[in-house]
Each structure stands twice: as structure tokens, then as C-alpha cells.
Short mmCIF file of N, CA and C in Angstrom, two decimals:
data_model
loop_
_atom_site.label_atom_id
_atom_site.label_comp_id
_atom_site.label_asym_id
_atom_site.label_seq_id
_atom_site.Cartn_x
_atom_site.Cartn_y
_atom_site.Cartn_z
N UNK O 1 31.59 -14.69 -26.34
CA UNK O 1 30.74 -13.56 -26.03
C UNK O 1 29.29 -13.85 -26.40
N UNK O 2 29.14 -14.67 -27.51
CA UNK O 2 27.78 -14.81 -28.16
C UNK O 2 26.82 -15.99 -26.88
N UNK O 3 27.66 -16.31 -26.60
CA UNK O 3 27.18 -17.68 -25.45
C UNK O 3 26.78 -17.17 -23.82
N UNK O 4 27.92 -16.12 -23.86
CA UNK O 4 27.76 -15.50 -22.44
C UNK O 4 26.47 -14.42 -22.70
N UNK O 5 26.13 -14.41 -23.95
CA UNK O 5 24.94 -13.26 -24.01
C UNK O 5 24.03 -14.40 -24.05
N UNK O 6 23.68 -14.73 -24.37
CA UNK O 6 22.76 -16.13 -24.77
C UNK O 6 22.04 -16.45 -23.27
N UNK O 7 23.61 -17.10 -22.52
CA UNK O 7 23.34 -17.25 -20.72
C UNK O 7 22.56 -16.43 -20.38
N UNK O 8 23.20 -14.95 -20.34
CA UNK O 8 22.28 -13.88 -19.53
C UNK O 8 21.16 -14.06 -19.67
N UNK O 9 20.57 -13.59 -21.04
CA UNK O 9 19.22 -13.76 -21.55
C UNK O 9 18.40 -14.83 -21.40
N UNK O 10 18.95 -15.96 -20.92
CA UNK O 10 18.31 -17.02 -20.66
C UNK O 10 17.91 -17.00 -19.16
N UNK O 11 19.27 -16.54 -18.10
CA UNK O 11 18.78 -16.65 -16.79
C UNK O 11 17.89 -15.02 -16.92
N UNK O 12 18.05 -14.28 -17.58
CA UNK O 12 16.74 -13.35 -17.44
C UNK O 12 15.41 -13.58 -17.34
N UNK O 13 15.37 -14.52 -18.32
CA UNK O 13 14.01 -14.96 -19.17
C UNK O 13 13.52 -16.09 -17.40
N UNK O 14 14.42 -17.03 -17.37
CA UNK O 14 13.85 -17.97 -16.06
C UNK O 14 13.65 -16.95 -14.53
N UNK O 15 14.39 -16.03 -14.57
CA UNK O 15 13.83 -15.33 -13.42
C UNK O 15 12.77 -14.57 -13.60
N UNK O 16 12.97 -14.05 -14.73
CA UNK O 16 11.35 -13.20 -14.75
C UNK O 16 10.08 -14.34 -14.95
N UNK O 17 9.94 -15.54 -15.45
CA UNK O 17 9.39 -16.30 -15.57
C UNK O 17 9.41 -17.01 -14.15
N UNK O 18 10.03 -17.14 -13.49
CA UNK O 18 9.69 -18.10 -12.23
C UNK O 18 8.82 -16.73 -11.04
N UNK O 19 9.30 -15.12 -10.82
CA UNK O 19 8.24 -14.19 -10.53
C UNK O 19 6.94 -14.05 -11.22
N UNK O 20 6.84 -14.07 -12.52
CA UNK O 20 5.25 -14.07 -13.02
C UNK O 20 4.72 -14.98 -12.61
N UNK O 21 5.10 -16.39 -12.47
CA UNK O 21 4.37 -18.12 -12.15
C UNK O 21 4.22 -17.93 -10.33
N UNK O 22 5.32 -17.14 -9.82
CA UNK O 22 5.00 -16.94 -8.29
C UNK O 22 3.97 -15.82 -7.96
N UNK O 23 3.64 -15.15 -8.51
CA UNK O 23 2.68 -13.99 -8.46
C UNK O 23 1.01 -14.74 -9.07
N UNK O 24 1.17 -15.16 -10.31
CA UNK O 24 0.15 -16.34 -10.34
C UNK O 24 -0.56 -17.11 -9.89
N UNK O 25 0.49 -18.15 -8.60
CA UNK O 25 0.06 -19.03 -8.19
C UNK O 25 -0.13 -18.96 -7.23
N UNK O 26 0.15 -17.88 -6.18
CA UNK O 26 0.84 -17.53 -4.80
C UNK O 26 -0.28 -17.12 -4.14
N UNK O 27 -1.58 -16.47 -4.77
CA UNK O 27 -2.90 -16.07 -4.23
C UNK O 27 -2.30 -15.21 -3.13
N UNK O 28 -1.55 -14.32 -3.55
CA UNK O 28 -1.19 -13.18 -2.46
C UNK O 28 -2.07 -12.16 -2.66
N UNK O 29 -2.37 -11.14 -1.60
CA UNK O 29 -3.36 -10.53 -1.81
C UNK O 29 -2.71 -9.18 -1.34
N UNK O 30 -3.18 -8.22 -2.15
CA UNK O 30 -2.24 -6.96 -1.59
C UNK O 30 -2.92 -6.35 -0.12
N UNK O 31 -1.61 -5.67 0.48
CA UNK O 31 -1.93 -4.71 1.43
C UNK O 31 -2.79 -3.51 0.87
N UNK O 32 -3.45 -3.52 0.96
CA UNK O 32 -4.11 -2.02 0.92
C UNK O 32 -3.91 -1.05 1.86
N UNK O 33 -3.90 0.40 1.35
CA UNK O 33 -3.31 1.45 2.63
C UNK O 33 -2.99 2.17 1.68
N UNK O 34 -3.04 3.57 2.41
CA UNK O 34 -3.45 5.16 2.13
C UNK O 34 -1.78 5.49 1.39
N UNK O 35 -1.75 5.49 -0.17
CA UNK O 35 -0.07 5.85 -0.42
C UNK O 35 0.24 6.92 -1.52
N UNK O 36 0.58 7.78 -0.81
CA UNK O 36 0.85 8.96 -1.63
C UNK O 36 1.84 8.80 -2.80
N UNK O 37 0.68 8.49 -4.02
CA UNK O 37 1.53 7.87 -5.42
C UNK O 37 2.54 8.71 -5.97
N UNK O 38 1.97 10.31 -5.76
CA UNK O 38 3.20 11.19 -6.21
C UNK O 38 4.39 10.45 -5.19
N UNK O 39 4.63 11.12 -4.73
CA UNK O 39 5.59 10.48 -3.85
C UNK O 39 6.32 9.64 -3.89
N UNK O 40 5.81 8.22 -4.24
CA UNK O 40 6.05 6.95 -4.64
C UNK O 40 6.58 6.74 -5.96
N UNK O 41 6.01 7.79 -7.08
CA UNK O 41 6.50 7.35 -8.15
C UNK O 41 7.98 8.26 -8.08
N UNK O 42 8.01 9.88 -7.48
CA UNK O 42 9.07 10.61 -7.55
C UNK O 42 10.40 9.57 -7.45
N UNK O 43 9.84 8.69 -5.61
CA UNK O 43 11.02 8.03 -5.01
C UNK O 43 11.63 6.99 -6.34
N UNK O 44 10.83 6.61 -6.96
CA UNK O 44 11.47 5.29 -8.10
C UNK O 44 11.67 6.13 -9.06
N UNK O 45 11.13 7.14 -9.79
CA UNK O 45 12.55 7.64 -10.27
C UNK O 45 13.94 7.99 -10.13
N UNK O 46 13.67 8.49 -8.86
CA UNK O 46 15.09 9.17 -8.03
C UNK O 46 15.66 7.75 -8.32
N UNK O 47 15.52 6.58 -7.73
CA UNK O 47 16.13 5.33 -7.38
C UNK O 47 16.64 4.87 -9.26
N UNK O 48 16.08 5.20 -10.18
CA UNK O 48 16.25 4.64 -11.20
C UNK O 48 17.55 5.87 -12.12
N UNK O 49 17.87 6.76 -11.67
CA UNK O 49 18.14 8.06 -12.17
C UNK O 49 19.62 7.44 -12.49
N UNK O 50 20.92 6.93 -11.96
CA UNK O 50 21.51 6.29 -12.70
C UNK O 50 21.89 5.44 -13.72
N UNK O 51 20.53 4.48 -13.70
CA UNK O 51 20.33 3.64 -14.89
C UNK O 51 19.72 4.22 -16.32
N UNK O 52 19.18 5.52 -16.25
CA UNK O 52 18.49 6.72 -17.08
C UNK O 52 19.82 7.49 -17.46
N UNK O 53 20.71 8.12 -16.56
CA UNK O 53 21.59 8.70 -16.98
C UNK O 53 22.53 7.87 -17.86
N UNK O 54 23.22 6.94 -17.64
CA UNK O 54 23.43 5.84 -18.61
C UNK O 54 23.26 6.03 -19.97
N UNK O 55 21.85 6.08 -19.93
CA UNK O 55 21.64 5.79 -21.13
C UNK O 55 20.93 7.34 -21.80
N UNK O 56 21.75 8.46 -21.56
CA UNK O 56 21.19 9.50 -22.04
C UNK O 56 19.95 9.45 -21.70
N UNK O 57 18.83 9.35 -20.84
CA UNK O 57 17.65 9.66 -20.75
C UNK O 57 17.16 10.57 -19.65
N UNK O 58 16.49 11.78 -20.13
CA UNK O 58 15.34 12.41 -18.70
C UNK O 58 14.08 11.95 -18.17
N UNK O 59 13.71 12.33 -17.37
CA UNK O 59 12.26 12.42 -17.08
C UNK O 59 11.83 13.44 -17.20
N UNK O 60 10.31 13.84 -17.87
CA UNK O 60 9.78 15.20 -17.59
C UNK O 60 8.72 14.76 -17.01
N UNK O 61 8.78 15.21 -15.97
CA UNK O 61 7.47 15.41 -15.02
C UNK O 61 7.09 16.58 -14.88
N UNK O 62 5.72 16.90 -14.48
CA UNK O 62 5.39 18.05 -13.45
C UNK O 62 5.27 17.43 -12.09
N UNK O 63 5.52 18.46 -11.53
CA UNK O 63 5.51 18.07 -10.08
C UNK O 63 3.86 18.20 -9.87
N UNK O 64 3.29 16.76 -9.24
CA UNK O 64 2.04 16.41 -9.25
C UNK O 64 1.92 16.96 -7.35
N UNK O 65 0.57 17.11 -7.38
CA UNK O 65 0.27 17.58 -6.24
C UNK O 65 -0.12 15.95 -5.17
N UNK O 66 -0.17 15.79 -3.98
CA UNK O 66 -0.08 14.96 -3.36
C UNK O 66 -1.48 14.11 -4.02
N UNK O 67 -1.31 12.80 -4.36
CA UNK O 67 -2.38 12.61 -4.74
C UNK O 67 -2.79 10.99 -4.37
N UNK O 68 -3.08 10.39 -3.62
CA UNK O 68 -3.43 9.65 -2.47
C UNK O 68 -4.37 8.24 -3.29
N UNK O 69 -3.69 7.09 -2.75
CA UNK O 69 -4.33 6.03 -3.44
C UNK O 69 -5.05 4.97 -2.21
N UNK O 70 -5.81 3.73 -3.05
CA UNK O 70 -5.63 2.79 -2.53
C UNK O 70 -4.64 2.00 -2.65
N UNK O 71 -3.60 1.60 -2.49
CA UNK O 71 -3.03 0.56 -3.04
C UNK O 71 -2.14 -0.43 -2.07
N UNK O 72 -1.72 -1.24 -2.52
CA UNK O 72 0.08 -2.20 -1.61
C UNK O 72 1.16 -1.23 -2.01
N UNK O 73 2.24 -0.89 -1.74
CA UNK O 73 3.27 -0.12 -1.82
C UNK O 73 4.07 -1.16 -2.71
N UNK O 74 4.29 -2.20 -2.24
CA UNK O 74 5.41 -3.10 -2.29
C UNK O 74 5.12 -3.25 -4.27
N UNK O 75 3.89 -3.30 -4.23
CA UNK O 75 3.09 -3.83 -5.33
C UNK O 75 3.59 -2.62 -6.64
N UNK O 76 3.02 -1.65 -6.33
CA UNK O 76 3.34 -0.48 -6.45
C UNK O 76 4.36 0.14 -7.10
N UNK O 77 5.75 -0.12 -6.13
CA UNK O 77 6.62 0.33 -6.37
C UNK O 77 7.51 -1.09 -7.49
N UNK O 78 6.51 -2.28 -7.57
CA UNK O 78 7.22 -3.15 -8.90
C UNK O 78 6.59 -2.70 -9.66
N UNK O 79 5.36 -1.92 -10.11
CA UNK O 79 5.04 -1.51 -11.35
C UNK O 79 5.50 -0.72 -11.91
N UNK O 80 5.43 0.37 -10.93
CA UNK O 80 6.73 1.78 -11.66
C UNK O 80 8.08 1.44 -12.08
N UNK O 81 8.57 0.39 -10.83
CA UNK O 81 9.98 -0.09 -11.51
C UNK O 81 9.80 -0.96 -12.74
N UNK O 82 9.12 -1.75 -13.11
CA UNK O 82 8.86 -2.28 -14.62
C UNK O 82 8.44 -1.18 -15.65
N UNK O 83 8.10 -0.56 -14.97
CA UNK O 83 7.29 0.72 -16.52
C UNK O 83 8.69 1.52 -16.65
N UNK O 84 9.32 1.93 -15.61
CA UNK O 84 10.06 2.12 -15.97
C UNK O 84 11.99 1.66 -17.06
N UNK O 85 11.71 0.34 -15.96
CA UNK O 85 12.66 -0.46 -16.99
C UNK O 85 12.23 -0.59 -18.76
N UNK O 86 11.18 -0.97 -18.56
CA UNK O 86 10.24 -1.12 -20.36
C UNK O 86 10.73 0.28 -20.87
N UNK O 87 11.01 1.77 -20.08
CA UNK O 87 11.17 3.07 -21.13
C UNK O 87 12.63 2.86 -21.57
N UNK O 88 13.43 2.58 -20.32
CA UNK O 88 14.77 2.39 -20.02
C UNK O 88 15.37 1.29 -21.06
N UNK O 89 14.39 0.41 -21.31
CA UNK O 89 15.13 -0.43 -22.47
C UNK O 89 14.94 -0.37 -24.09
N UNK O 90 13.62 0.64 -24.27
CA UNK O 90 12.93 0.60 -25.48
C UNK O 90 12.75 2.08 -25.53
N UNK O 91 13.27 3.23 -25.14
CA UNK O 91 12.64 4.41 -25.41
C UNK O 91 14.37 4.61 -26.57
N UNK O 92 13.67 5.87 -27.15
CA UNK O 92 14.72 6.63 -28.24
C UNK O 92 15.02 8.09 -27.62
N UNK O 93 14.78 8.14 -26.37
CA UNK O 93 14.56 9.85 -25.95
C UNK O 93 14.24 9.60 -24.52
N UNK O 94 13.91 11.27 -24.19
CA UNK O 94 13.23 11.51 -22.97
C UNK O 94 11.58 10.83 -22.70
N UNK O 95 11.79 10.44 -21.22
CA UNK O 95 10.67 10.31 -20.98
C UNK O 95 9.34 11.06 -20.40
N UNK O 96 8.61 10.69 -20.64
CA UNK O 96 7.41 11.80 -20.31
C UNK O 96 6.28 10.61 -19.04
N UNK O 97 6.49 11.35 -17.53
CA UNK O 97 5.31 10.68 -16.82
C UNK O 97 4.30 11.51 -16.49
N UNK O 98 3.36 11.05 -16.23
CA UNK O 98 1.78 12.03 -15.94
C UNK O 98 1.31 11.75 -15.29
N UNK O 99 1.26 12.59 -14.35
CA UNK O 99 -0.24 12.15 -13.02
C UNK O 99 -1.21 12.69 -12.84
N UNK O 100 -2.49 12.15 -13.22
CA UNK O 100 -3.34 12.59 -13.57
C UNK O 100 -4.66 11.91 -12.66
N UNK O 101 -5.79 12.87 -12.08
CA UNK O 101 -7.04 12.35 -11.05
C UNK O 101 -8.31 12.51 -11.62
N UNK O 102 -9.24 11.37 -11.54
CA UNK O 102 -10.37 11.70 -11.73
C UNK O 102 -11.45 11.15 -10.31
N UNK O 103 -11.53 9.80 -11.27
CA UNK O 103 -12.03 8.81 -10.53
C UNK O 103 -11.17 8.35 -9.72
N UNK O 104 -10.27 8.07 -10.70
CA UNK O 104 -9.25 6.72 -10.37
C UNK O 104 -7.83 7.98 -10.58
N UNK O 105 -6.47 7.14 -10.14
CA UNK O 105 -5.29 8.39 -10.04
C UNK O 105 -5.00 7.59 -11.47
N UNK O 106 -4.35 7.99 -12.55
CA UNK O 106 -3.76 7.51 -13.88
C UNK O 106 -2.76 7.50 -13.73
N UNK O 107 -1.51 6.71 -13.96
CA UNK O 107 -0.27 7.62 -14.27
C UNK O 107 0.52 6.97 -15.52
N UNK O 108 0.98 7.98 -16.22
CA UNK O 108 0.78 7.37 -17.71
C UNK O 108 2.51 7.72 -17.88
N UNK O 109 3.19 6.87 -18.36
CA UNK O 109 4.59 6.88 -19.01
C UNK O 109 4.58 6.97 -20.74
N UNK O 110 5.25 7.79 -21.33
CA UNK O 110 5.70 8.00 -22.56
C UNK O 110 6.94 8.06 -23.35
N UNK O 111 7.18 7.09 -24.07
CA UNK O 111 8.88 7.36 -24.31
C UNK O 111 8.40 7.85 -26.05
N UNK O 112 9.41 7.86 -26.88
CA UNK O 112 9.67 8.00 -28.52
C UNK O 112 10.18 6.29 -28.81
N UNK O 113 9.49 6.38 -29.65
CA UNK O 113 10.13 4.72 -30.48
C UNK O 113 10.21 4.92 -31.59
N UNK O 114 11.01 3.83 -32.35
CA UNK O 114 11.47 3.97 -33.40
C UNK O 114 9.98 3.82 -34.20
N UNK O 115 10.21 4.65 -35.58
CA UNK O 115 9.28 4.73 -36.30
C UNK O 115 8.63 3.36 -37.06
N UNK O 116 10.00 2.48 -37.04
CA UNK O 116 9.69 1.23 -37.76
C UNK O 116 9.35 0.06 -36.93
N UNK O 117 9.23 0.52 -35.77
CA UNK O 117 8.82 -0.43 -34.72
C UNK O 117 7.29 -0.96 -34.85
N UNK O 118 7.31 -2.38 -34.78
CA UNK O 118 5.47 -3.00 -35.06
C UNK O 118 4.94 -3.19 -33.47
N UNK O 119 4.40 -2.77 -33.11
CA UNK O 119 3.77 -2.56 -31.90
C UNK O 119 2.22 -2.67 -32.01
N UNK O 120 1.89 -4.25 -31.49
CA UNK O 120 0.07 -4.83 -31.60
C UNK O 120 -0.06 -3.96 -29.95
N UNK O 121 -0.34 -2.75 -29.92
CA UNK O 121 -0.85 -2.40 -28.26
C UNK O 121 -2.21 -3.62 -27.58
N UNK O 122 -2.76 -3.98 -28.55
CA UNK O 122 -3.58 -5.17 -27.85
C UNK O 122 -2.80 -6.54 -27.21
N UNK O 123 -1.95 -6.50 -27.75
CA UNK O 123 -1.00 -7.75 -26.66
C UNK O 123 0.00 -7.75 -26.12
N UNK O 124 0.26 -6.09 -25.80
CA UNK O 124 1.43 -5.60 -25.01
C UNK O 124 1.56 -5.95 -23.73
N UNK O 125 0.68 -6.62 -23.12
CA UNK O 125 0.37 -7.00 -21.64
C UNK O 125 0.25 -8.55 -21.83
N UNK O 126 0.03 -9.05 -22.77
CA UNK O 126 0.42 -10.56 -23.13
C UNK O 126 1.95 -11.33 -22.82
N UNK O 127 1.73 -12.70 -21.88
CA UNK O 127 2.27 -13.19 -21.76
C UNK O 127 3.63 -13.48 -22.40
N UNK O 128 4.79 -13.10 -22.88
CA UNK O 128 6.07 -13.13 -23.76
C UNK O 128 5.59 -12.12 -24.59
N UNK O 129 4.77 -11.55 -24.67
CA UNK O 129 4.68 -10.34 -26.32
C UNK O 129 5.64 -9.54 -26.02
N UNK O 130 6.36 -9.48 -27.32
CA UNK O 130 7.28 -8.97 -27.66
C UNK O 130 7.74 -8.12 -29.32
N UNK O 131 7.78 -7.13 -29.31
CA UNK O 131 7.30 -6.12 -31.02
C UNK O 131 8.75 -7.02 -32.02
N UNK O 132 9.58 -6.99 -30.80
CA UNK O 132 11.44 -7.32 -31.75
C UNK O 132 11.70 -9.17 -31.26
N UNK O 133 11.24 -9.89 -32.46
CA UNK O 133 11.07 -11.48 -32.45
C UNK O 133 12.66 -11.90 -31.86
N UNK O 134 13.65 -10.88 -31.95
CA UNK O 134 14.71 -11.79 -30.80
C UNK O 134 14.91 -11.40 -29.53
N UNK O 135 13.77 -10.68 -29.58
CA UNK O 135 13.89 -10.52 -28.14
C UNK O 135 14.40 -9.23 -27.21
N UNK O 136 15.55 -8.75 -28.10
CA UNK O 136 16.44 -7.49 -27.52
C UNK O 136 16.84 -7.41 -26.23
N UNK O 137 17.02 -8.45 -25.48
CA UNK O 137 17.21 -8.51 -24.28
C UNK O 137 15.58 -8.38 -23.08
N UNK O 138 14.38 -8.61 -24.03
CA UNK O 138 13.45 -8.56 -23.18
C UNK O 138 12.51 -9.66 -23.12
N UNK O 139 11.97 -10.00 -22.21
CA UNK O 139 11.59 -11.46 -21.75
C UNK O 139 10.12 -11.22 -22.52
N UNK O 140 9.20 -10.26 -22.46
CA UNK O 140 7.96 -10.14 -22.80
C UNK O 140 6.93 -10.01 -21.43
N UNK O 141 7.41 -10.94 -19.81
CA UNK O 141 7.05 -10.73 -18.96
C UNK O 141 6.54 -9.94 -17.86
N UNK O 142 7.26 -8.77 -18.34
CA UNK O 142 7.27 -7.30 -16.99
C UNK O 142 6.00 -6.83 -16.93
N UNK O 143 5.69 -6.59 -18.43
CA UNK O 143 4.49 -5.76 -18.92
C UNK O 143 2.91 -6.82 -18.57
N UNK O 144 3.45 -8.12 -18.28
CA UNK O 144 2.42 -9.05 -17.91
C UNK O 144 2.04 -8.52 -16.37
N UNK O 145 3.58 -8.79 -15.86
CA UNK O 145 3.65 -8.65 -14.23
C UNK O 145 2.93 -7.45 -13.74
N UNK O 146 3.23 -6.18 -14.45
CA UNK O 146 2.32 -5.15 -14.24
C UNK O 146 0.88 -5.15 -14.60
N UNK O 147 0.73 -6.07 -15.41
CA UNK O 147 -0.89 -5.96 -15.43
C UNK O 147 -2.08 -6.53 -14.48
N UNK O 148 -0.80 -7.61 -13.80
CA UNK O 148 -1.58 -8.59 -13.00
C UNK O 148 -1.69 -8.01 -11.75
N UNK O 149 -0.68 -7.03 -11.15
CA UNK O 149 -0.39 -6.70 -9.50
C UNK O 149 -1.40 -5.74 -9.90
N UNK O 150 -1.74 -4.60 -10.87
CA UNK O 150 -2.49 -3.67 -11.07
C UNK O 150 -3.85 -3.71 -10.74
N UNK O 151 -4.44 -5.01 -11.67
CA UNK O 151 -5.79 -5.53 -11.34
C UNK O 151 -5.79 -6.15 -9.41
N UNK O 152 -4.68 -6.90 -9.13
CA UNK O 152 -4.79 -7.20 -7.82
C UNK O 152 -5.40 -5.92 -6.87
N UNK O 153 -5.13 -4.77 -7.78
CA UNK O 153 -5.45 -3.62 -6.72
C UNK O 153 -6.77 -3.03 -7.29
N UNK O 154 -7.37 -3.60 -8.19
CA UNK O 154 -9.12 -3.28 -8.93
C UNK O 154 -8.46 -1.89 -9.78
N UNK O 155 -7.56 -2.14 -10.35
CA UNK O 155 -7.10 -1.16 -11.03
C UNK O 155 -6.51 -1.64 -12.21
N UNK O 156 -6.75 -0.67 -13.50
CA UNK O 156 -6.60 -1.03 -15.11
C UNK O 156 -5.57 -0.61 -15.86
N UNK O 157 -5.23 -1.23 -16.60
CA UNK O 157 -3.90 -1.00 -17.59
C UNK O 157 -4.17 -0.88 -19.34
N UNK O 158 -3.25 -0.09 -19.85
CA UNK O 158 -3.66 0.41 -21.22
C UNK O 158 -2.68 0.94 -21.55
N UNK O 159 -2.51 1.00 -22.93
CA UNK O 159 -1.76 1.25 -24.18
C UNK O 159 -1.82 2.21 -25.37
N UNK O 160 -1.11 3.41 -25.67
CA UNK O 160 -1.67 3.57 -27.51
C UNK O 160 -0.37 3.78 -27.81
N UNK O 161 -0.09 3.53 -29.08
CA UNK O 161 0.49 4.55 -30.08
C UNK O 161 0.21 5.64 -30.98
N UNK O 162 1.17 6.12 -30.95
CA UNK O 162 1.06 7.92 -31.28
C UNK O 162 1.54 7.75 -32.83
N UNK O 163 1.17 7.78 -33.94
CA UNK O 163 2.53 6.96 -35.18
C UNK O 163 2.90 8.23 -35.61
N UNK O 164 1.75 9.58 -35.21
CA UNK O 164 1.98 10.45 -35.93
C UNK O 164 3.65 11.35 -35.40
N UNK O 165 3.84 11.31 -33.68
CA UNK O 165 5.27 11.58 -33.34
C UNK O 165 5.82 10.01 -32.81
N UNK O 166 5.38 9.13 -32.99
CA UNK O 166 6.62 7.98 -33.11
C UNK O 166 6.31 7.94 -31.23
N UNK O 167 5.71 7.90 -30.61
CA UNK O 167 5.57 7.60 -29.00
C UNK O 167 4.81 6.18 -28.93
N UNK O 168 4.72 5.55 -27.66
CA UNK O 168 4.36 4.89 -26.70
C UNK O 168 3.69 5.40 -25.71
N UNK O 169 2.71 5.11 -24.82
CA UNK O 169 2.19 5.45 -24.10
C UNK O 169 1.47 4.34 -23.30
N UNK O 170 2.03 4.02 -22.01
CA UNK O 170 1.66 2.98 -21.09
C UNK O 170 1.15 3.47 -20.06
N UNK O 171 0.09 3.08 -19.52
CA UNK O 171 -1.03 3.96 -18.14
C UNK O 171 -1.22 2.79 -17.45
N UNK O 172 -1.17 3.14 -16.28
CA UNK O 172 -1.88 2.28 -15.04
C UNK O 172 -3.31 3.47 -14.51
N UNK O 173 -4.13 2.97 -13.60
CA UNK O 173 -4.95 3.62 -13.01
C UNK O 173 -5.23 2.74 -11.69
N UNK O 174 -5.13 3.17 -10.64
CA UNK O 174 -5.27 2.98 -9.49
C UNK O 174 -7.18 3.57 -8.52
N UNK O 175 -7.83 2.82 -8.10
CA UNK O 175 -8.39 3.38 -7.03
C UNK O 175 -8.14 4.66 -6.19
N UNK O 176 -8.22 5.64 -5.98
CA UNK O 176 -8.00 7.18 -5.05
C UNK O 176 -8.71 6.65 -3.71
N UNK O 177 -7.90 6.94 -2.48
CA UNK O 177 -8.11 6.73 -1.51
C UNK O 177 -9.58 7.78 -0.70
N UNK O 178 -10.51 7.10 -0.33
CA UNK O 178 -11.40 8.05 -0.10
C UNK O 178 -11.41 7.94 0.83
#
């Protein structure tokens, strides 16, 4: 059992590692086009809602009003699915998403973490960073992958912790389609 876990984690680690090095090197350039992010993020929850139930978890959303980006879809819909896997593997609770407009559309994910958890938010988007040194079944990669497709779209990524209720808080911000 200890070996067959070992395997997994290993072909985890080379697949997520051979997508970050293909996204890297690949000089792909996103589609841009008019994409209604509410929308987009609803659909990847819906799509993720078994792997959440699983594991005892909600989403609380408000239902965001249509709120219209620049972005690639394809692109898009791997960031939400990584932000979301990252709550799905590391949250203690319900999750909390936010959609929020100014300039730019925000949309910010929140889970509960453990209180004793060491979390550098400055190298959470770093290449393998990782808070739990064995790993816990996580490569360190996703949170890279999302930072890189994000900027592909002139759009920024960010971090805090909350220590005072024990949260996380991961944001993308996107361009608004004008």
C-alpha cells in the first residue's frame, strides 16, 4: 500500500510537472473573447459538486450578477478547476467564492485551515511550494499553473491569511470586457 501510494504521487507529481513545462514552453497564447465569468465559474462548480460532496464540503456563493470578461475560456475554466481542487484538498470546511467588479472582475476563493498550518502567502504561487514538507498528496504545481495562464490573460493573482479565523484566501483578477 505504502508503494502504491508513493506510485500515485509520483505519476501525479510528473503529470502536473510535464503540463506546467508544456504551458511554459509552448508560447500559446490565449483566445481572448467576451465570457461571462459568473457563469463560468457557477458551471465548474456544478462540475466539481461530487468531488465537494465527498468530502463534506459547500460552496457559499452569492449569486453574482452577469459579469463579463476578457479572457480564453479553456484557460479559465483550468484556473477555477485548480482553485478549486487546492480548497478541495486543503480546506477544513465550507467554501466561500466572491465575485467581485471594479476595474478588473476579482474572484476570490476562501476555505478554513488548520490553525497550525505555516503558510509563506509570498510563495504560494512558487514553483513546488508547498506549507506540508511531504507533500499531502500535492505537487506544489497547480497554484503555479494558475498564476501563469492568469497573467497570460494581463491578469493578477494574490494571497492572505486570515490567522485571526484560521482562513485562506486565493484571488485571481481578470480584465472586464469593455
Amino acid at each position: 500500500q505504502i508503494a502504491q501510494k508513493s506510485t500515485d504521487e509520483l505519476g501525479n507529481l510528473i503529470e502536473h510537472f510535464f503540463e506546467y513545462s508544456y504551458l511554459i514552453t509552448s508560447n500559446i497564447k490565449p483566445n481572448l473573447e467576451k465570457i461571462n465569468i459568473s457563469n463560468l465559474i457557477v458551471e465548474c462548480v456544478l462540475s466539481y459538486i461530487a468531488v465537494l460532496e465527498e468530502k463534506n464540503i459547500n460552496i457559499n456563493m452569492d449569486e453574482p450578477p452577469p459579469i463579463y470578461v476578457l479572457g480564453d475560456k479553456d484557460m479559465l475554466i483550468r484556473i477555477v478547476d485548480n482553485l478549486l481542487n487546492n480548497c478541495a484538498k486543503h480546506s477544513l470546511g465550507d467554501i466561500d467564492i466572491k465575485i467581485e467588479f471594479l476595474q478588473n472582475a476579482k474572484i476570490t476563493f476562501t476555505n478554513p485551515i488548520n490553525q497550525d498550518t505555516n503558510i509563506n502567502v509570498d510563495k504560494l504561487f512558487h514553483r513546488f511550494y508547498t506549507s506540508d514538507s511531504t507533500r499531502n498528496k500535492s505537487t506544489g504545481l497547480g497554484l503555479s499553473i494558475v498564476e501563469f495562464l492568469v497573467k497570460q490573460m494581463d491578469g493578477n493573482v494574490g494571497a492572505y491569511l486570515n490567522k485571526t479565523d484560521h482562513t485562506l484566501s486565493i484571488f485571481f483578477e481578470i480584465p472586464l470586457f469593455k
